[in-house]
Coordinates of C-alpha atoms (C1' of nucleotides) in Angstrom, one line a residue:
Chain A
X12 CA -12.2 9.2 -5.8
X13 CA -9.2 6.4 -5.0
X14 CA -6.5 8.1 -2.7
X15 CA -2.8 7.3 -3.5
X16 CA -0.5 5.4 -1.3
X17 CA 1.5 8.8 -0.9
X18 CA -1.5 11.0 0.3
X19 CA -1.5 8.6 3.2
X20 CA 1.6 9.0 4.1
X21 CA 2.2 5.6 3.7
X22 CA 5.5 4.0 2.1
X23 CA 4.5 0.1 1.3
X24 CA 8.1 -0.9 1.7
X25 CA 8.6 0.9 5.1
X26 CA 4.7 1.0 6.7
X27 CA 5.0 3.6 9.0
X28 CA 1.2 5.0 9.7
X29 CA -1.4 2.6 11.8
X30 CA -3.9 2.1 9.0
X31 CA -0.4 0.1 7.0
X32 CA 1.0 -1.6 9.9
X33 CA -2.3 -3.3 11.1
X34 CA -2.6 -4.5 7.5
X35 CA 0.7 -6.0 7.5
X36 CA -0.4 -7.4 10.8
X37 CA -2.9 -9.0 9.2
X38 CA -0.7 -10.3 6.4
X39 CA -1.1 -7.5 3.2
X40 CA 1.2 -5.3 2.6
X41 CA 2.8 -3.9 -0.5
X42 CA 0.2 -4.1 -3.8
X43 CA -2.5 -5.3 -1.8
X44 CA -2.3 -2.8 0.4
X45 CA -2.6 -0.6 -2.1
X46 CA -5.5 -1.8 -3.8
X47 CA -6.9 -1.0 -0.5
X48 CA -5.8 1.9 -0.1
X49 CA -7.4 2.9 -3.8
X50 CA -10.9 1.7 -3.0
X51 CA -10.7 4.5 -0.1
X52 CA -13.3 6.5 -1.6
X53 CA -13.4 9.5 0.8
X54 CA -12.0 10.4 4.4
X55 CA -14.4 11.8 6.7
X56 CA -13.5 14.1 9.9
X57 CA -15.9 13.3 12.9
X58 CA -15.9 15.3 15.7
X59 CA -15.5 14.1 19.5
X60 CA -19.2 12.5 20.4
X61 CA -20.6 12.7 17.0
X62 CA -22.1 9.2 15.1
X63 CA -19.8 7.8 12.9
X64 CA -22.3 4.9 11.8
X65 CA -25.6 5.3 11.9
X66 CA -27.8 2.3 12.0
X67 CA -29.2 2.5 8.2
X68 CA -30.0 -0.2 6.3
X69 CA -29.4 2.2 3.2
X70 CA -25.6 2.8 4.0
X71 CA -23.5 0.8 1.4
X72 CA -20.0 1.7 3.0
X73 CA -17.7 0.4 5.1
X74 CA -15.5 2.6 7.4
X75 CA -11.8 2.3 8.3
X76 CA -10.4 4.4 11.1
X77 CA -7.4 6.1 10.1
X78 CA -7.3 8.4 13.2
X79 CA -8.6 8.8 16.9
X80 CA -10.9 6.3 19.3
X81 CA -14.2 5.2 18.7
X82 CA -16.8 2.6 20.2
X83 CA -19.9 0.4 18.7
X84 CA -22.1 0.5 21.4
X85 CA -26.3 -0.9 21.6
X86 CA -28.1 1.4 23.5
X87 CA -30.3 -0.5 26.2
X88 CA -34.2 0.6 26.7
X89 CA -33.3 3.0 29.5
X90 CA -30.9 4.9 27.3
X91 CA -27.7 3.3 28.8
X92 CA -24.5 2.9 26.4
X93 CA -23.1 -0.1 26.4
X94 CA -20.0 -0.2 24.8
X95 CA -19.1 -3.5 22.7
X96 CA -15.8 -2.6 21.1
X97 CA -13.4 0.0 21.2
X98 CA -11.7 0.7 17.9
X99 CA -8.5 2.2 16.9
X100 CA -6.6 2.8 14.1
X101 CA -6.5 0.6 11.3
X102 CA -9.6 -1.2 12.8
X103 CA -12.6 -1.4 10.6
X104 CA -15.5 0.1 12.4
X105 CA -18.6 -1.7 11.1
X106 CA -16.9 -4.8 9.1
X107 CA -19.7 -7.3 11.0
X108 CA -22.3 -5.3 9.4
X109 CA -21.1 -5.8 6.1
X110 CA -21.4 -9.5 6.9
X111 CA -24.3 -9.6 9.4
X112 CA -26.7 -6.9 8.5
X113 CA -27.6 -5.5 11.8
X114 CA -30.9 -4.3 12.0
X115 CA -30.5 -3.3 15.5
X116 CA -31.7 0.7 15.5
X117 CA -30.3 0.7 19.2
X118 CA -26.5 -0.1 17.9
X119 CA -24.3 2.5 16.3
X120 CA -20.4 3.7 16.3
X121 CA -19.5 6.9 18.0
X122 CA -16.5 9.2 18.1
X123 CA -14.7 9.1 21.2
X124 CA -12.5 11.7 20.1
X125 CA -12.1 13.5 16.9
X126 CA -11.6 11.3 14.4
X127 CA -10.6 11.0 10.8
X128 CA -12.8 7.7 8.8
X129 CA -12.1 6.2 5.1
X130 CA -15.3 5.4 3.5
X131 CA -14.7 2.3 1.3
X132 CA -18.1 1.6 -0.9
X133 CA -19.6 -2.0 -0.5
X134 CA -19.4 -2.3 -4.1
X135 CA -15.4 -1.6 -3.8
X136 CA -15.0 -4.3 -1.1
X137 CA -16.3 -6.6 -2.9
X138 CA -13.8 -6.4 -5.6
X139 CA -11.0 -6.6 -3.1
X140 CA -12.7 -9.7 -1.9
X141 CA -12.2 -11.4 -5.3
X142 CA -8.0 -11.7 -4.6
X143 CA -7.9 -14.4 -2.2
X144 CA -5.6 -13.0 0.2
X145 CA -7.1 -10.0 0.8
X146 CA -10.4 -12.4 1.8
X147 CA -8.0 -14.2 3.9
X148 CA -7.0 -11.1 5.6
X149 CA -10.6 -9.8 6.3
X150 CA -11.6 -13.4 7.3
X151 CA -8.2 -13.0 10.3
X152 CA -9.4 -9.4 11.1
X153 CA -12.6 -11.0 12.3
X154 CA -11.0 -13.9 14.3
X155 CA -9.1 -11.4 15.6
X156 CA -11.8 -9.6 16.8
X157 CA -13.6 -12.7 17.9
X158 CA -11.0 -13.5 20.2
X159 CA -11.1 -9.8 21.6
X160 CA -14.6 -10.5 22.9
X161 CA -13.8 -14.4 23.8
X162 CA -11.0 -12.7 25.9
X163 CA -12.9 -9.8 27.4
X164 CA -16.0 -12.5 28.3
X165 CA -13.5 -14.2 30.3
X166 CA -12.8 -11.5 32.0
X167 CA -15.9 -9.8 32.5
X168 CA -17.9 -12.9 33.4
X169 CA -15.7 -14.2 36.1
X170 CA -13.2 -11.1 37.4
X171 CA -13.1 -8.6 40.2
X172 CA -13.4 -4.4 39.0
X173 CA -9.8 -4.1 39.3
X174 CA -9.2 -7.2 37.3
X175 CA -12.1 -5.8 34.6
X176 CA -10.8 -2.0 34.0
X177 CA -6.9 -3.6 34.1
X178 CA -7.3 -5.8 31.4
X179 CA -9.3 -3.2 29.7
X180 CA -6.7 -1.1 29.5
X181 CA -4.0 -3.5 28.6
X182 CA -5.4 -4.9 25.9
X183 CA -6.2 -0.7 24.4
X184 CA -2.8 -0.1 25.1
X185 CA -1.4 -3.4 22.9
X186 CA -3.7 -3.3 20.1
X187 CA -2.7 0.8 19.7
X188 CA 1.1 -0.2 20.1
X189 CA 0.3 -3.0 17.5
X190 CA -0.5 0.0 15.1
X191 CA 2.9 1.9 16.2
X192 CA 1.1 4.1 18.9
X193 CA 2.9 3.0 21.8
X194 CA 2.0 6.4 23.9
X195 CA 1.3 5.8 27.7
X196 CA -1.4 7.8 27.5
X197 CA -5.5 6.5 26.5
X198 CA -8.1 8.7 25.4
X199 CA -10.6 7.4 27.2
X200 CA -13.0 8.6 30.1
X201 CA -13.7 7.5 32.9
X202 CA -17.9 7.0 31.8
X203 CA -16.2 4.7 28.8
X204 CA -14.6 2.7 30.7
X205 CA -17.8 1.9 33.0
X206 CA -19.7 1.6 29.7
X207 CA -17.4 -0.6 28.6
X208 CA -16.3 -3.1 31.5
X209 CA -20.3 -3.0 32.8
X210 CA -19.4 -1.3 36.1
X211 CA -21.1 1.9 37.4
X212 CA -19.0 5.2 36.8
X213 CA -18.3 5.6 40.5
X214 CA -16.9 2.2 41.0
X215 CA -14.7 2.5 37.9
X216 CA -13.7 5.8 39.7
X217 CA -12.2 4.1 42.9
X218 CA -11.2 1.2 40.9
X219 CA -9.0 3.5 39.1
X220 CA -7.8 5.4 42.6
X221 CA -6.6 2.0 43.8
X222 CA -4.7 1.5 40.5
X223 CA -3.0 4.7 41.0
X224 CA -2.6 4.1 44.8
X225 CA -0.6 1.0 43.2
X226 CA 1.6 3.3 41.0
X227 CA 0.4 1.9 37.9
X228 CA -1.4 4.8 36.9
X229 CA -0.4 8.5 37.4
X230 CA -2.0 10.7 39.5
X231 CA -3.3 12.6 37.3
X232 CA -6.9 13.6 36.1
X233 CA -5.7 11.4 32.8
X234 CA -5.2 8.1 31.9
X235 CA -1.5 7.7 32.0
X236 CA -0.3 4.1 32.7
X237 CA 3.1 4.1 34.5
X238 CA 3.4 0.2 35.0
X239 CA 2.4 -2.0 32.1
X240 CA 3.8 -5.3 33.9
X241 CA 2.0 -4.7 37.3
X242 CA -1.7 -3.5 35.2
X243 CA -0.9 -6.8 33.1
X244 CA -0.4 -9.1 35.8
X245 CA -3.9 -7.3 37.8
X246 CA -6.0 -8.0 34.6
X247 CA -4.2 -11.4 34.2
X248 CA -3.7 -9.8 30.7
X249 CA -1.7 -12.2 28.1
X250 CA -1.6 -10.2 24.9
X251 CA -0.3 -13.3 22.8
X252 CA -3.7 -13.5 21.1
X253 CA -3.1 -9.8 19.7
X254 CA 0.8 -10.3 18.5
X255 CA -0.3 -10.5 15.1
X256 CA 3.5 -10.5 13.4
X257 CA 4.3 -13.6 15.4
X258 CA 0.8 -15.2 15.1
X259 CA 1.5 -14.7 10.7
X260 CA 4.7 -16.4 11.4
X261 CA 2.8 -19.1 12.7
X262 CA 0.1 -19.0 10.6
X263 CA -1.0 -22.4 9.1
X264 CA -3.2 -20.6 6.1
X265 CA -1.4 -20.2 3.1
X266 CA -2.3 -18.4 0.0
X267 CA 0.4 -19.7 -2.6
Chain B
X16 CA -11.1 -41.5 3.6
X17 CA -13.5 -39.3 2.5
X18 CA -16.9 -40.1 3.7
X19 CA -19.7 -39.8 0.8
X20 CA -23.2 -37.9 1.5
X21 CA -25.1 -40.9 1.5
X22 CA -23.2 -42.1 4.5
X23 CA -23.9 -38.9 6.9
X24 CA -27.6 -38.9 6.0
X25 CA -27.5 -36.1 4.0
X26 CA -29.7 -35.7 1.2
X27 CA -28.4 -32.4 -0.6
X28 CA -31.5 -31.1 -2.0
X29 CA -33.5 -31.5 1.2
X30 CA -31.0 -31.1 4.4
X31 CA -32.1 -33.1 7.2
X32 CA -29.4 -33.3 9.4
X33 CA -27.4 -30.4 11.6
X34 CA -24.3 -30.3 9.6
X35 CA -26.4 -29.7 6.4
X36 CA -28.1 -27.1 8.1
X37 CA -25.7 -25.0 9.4
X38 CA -24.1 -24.9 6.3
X39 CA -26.7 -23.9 4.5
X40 CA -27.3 -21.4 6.6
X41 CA -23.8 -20.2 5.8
X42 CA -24.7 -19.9 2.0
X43 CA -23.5 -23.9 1.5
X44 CA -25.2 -26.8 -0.2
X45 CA -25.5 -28.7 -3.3
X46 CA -21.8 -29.9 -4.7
X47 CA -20.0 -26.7 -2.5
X48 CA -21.5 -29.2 0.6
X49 CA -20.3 -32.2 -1.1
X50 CA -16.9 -31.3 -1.3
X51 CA -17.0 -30.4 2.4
X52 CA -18.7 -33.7 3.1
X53 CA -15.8 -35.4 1.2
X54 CA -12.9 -33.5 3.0
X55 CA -14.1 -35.5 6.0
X56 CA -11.3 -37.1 6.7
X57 CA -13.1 -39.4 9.3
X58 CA -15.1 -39.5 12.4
X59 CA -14.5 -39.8 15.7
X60 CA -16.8 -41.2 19.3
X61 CA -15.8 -39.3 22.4
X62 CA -17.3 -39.9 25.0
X63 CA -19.0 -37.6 27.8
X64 CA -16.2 -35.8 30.0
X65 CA -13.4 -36.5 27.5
X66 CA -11.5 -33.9 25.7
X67 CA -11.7 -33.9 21.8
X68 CA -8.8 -31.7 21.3
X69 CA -5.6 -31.0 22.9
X70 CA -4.1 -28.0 22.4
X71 CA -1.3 -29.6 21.0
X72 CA 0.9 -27.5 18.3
X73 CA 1.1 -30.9 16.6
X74 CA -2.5 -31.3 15.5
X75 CA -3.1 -30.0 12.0
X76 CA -6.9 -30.8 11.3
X77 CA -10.1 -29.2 12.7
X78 CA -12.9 -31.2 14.2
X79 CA -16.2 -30.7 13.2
X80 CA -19.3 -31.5 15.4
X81 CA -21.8 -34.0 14.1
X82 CA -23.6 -35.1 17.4
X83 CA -23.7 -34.2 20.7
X84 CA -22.6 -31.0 22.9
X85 CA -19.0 -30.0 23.4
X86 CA -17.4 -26.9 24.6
X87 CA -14.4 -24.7 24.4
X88 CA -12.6 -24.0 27.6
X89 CA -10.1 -22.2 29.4
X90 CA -8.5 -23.8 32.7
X91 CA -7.4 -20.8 34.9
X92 CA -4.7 -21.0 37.5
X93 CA -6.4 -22.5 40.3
X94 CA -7.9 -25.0 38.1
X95 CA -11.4 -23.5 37.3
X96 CA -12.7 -24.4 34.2
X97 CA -14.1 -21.1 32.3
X98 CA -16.5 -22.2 29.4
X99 CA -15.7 -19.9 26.5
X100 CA -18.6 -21.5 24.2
X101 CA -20.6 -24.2 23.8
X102 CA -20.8 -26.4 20.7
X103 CA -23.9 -28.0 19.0
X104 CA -23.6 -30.4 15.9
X105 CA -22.7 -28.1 12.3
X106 CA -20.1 -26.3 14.5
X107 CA -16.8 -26.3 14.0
X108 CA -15.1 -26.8 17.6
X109 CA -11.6 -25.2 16.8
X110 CA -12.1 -23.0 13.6
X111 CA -9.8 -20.1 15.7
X112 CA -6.8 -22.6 16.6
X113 CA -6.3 -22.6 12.7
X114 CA -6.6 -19.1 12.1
X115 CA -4.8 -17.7 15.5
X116 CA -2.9 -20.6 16.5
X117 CA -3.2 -20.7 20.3
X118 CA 0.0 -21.7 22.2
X119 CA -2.3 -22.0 25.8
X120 CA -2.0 -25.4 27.3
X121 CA -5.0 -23.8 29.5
X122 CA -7.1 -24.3 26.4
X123 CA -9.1 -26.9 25.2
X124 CA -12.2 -28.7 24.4
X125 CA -14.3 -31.0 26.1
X126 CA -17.6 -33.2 25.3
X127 CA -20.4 -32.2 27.7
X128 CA -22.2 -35.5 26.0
X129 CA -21.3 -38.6 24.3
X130 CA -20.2 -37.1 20.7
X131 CA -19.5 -37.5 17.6
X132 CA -17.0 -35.5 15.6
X133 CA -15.6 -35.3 11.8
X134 CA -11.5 -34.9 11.2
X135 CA -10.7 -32.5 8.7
X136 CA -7.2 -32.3 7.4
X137 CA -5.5 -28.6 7.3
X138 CA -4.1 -30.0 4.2
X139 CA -8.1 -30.6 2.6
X140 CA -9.0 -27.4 4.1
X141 CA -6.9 -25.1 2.6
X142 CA -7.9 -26.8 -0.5
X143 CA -11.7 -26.0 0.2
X144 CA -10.5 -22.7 1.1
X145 CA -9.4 -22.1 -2.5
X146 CA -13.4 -21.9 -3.4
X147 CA -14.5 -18.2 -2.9
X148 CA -18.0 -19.5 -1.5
X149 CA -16.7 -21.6 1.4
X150 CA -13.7 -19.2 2.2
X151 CA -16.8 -17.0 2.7
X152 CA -18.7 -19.3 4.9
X153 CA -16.1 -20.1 7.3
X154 CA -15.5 -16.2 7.4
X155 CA -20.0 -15.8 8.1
X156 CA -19.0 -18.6 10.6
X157 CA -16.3 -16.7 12.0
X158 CA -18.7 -13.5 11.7
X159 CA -21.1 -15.7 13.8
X160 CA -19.0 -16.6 16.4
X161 CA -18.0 -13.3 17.1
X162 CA -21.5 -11.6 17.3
X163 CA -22.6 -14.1 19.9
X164 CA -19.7 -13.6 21.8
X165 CA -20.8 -9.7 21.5
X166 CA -24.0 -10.7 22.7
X167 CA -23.5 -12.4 25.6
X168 CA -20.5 -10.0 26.7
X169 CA -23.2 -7.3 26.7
X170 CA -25.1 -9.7 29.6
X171 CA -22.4 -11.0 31.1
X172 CA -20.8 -7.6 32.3
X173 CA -24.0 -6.0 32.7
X174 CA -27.2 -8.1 33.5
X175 CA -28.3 -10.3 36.9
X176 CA -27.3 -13.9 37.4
X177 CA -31.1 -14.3 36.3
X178 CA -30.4 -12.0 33.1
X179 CA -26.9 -14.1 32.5
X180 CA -28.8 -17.6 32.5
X181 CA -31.8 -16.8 30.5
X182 CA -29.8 -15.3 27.7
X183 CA -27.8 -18.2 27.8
X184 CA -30.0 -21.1 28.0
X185 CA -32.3 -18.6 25.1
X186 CA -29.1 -18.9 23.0
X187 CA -28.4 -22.6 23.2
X188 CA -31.8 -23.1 22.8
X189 CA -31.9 -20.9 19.2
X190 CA -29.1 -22.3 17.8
X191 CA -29.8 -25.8 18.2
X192 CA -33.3 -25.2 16.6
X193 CA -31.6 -23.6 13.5
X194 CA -29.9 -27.0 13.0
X195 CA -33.5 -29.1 13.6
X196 CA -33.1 -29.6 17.1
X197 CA -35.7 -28.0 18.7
X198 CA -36.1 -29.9 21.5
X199 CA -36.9 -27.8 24.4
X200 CA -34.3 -29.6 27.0
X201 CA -31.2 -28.6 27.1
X202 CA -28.6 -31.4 27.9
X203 CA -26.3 -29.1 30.3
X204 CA -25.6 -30.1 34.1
X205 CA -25.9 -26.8 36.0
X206 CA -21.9 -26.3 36.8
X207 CA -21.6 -26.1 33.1
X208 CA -23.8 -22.8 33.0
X209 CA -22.1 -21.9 36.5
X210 CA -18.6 -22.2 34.5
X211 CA -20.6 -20.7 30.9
X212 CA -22.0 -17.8 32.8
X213 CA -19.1 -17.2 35.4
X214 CA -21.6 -17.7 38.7
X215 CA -21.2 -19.7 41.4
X216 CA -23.0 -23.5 41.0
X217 CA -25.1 -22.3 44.4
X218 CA -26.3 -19.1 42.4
X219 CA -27.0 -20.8 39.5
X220 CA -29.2 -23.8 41.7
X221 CA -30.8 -20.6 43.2
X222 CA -31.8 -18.7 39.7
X223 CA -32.9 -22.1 38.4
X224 CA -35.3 -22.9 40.9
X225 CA -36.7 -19.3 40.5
X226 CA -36.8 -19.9 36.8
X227 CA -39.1 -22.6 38.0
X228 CA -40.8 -21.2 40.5
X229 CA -41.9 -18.3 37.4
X230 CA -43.1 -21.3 35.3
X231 CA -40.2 -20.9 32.6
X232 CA -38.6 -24.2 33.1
X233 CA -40.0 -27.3 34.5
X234 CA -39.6 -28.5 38.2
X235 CA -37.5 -31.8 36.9
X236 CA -34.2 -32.0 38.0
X237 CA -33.5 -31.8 33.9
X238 CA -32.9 -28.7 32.2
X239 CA -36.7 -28.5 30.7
X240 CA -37.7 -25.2 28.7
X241 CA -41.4 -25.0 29.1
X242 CA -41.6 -21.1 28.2
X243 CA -39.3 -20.0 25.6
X244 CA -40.7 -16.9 25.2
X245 CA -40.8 -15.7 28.8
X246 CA -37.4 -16.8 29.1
X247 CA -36.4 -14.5 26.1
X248 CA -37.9 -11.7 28.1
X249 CA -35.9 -11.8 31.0
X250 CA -32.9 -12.9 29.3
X251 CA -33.9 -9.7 27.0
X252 CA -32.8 -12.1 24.0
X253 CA -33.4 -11.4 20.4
X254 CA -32.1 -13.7 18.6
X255 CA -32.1 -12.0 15.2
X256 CA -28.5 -12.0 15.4
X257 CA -28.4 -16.1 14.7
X258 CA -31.0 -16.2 12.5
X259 CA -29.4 -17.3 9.3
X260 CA -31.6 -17.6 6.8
X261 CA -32.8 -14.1 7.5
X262 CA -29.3 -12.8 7.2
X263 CA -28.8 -15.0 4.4
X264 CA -31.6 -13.2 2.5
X265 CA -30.4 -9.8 3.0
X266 CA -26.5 -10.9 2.9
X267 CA -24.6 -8.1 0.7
X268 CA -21.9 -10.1 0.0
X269 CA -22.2 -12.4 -3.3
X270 CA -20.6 -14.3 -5.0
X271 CA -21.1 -14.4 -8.4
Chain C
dC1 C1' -18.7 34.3 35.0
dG2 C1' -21.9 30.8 34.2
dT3 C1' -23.0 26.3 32.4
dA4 C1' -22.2 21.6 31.2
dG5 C1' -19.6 17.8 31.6
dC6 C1' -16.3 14.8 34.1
dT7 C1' -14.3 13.4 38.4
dT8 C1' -14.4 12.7 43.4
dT9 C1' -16.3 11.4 47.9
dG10 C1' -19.6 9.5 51.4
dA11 C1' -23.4 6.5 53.2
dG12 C1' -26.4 2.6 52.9
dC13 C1' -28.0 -1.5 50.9
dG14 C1' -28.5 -5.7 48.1
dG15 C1' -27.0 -9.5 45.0
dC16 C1' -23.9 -13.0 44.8
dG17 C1' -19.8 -15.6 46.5
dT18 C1' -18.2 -18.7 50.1
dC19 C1' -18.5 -22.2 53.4
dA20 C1' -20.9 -26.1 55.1
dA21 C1' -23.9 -29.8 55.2
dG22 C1' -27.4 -32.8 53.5
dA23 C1' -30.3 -35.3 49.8
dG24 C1' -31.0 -37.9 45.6
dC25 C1' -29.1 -40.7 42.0
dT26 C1' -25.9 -44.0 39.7
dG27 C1' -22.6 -47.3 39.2
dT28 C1' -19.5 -50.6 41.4
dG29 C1' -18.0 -54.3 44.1
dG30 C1' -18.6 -57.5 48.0
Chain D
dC24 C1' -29.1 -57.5 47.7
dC25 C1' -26.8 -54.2 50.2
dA26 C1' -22.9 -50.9 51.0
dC27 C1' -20.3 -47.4 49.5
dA28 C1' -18.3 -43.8 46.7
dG29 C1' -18.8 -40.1 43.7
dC30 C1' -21.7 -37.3 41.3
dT31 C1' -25.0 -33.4 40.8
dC32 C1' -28.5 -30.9 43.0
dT33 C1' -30.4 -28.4 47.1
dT34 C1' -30.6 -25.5 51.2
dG35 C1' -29.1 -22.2 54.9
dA36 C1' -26.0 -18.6 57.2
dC37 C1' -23.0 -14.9 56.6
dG38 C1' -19.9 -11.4 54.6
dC39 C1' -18.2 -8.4 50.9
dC40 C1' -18.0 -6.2 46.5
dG41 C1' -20.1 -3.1 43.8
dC42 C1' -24.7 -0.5 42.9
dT43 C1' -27.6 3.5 44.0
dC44 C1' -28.4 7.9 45.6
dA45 C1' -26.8 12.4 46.7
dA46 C1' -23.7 16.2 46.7
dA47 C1' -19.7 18.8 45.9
dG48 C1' -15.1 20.1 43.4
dC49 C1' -12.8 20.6 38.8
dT50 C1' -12.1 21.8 33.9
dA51 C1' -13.2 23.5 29.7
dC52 C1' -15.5 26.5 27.0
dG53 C1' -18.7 30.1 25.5

DNA sequence: CGTAGCTTTGAGCGGCGTCAAGAGCTGTGG
DNA sequence: CCACAGCTCTTGACGCCGCTCAAAGCTACG
């Protein structure tokens, strides 16, 4: 039980895997970071489509992505997925729960693709919560996410498909080169992203033939975007609210 | 400066007003209260229409809602105003400009009703902050802001304009009753849910009237909830999500 | 080589936006 | 006391975006 920094892979001085840099994003890095990284109490391979949280009130764990995509989702009464968040690595997958015990049997978290979870114990949170800046960071991590949704509601609410999946995919694409993954390429399908944005599967279908008939996606069977700028501007996407390192510069909370 | 209990009404054994509600319902009363009370830097009238904060990089307090309903906006480029929340008195209306410091002059807040709103210095707040059991309120806060974003993104990319305005009006509704206003009218013109919900003020005069043509609202021109729990029905709302004293109960987070 | 999933394509329809005009209500000034 | 302006609310006509249903190609994997 407790991994070391080094099993990770991760150098504190010189973050180099997701899990590190989206901590630093969120303003610990170095000791703190390790202490995280020591209350890891196991790592967990899911596979592709497989649970990764079930909805038990008897789980007393917390799970950190360290590798691969996965969704919370609420199943609706006709069986539908509705997908709420995406996660990636170095995002918490269930931190609300913690927080807001969900008793909700019709909302679980669910491999996209194979995945690798840390399991970090409720009990061992709670004793990272005593340093005050590691609260501070969890508190961010949460008004971060908040202002995924606020941003996504905006969208969603009031925008065209083509405006919906674009920003979609802009914002996936940022918060994964937040973590250092700055690949082109998103692991999604095509049913995720209609769970996802609300639309119907065959509507996200032509939505995503007029993006490539725009050259902003490849013509390929994958999800390859070719023009970030032109799929930004479409989903009137403004990643400001996700540049963590320049919104810590700015930050106004100190812990002295 | 520094207002004392006795002046806001509040009696902290026996919470009668909003703000001492809410904050009990985040885990906060007795002296913890008190010391938020006397942070209160002072208060503030705005009147209906009127913005209460301008998203000026220069303001270094957050406002706090005492009376009244205000909401957080977004202006988009052909001048739309897209609600982001509402506001009811306990909430704080700009928590997330401390945290993520937004640089968007499209952002704001504005009073949908005569207000009434408490000042709180950065400066005071980073001193409350230094408490472990209010850094962990404004985190449940945060926590609570988030899930009902969650919430109505589900409706808002997936349900009918009929879906979109029950939920809402079923969420307003529920979280002015958990800070003792439950009256059943709802002080919100129509173009406010059109700009809340992201439909058109026609679509939104149409789903009214069949609101009240199913008996769920009354046929005044005011916003009237006769039949709360037919309107949680077809805005398939369950509001276990806000109940706070529920969550409170089973919250696995102490702090000892 | 067969099965199960994802992607693609077509046809038809309905919910909701848009445009336009009118009604009721309130405050303001002559 | 009336006239008028500016709201919000109401009602109707029409068009389009995106949903539904249905079927067929495409991969991947056993």
């Amino acid at each position: 039980m407790g991994s070391s920094v080094a099993q990770l892979g991760v150098a504190s001085s010189k973050p180099i895997c997701p899990l590190a840099l989206k901590f630093k994003g969120l303003g610990i890095d170095g000791d703190a970071l390790d202490l995280i990284v020591r209350a890891i109490k196991r790592r967990v391979r899911v596979a592709a489509g497989d649970g990764v949280v079930c909805a038990d009130d008897t789980v007393k764990h917390v799970t950190l992505l360290s590798a691969g995509v996965t969704c919370s989702y609420k199943r609706s009464e006709d069986g539908g997925r509705t997908i709420r968040a995406f996660h990636h690595p170095g995002d918490f997958c269930d931190l609300s729960r913690y927080v807001l015990p969900e008793r909700d049997d019709a909302v679980g978290v669910q491999a996209l693709t194979d995945c690798s979870v840390c399991i970090i114990d409720y009990r061992d949170l709670e004793r990272l919560l005593a340093r005050p800046e590691l609260a501070l960071a969890l508190w961010r991590a949460t008004m971060l996410e908040a202002a995924i949704y606020r941003e996504r509601l905006t969208i969603a609410s009031r925008g065209s498909a083509l405006e919906r999946v674009a920003h979609l995919l802009c914002e996936q694409l940022a918060r994964r080169e937040a973590v250092g993954m700055d690949s082109n390429r998103l692991p999604l399908s095509q049913i995720d992203i209609a769970d996802a944005t609300g639309l119907s599967p065959v509507h996200v279908n032509r939505t995503i033939q007029t993006l490539r008939s725009l050259d902003v996606l490849s013509k390929e069977s994958h999800l390859d975007v070719i023009d970030r700028k032109q799929l930004a501007r479409i989903g009137k996407f403004d990643g400001g609210y996700l540049d963590m390192p320049a919104l810590l510069a700015k930050w106004t909370v100190r812990v002295d």
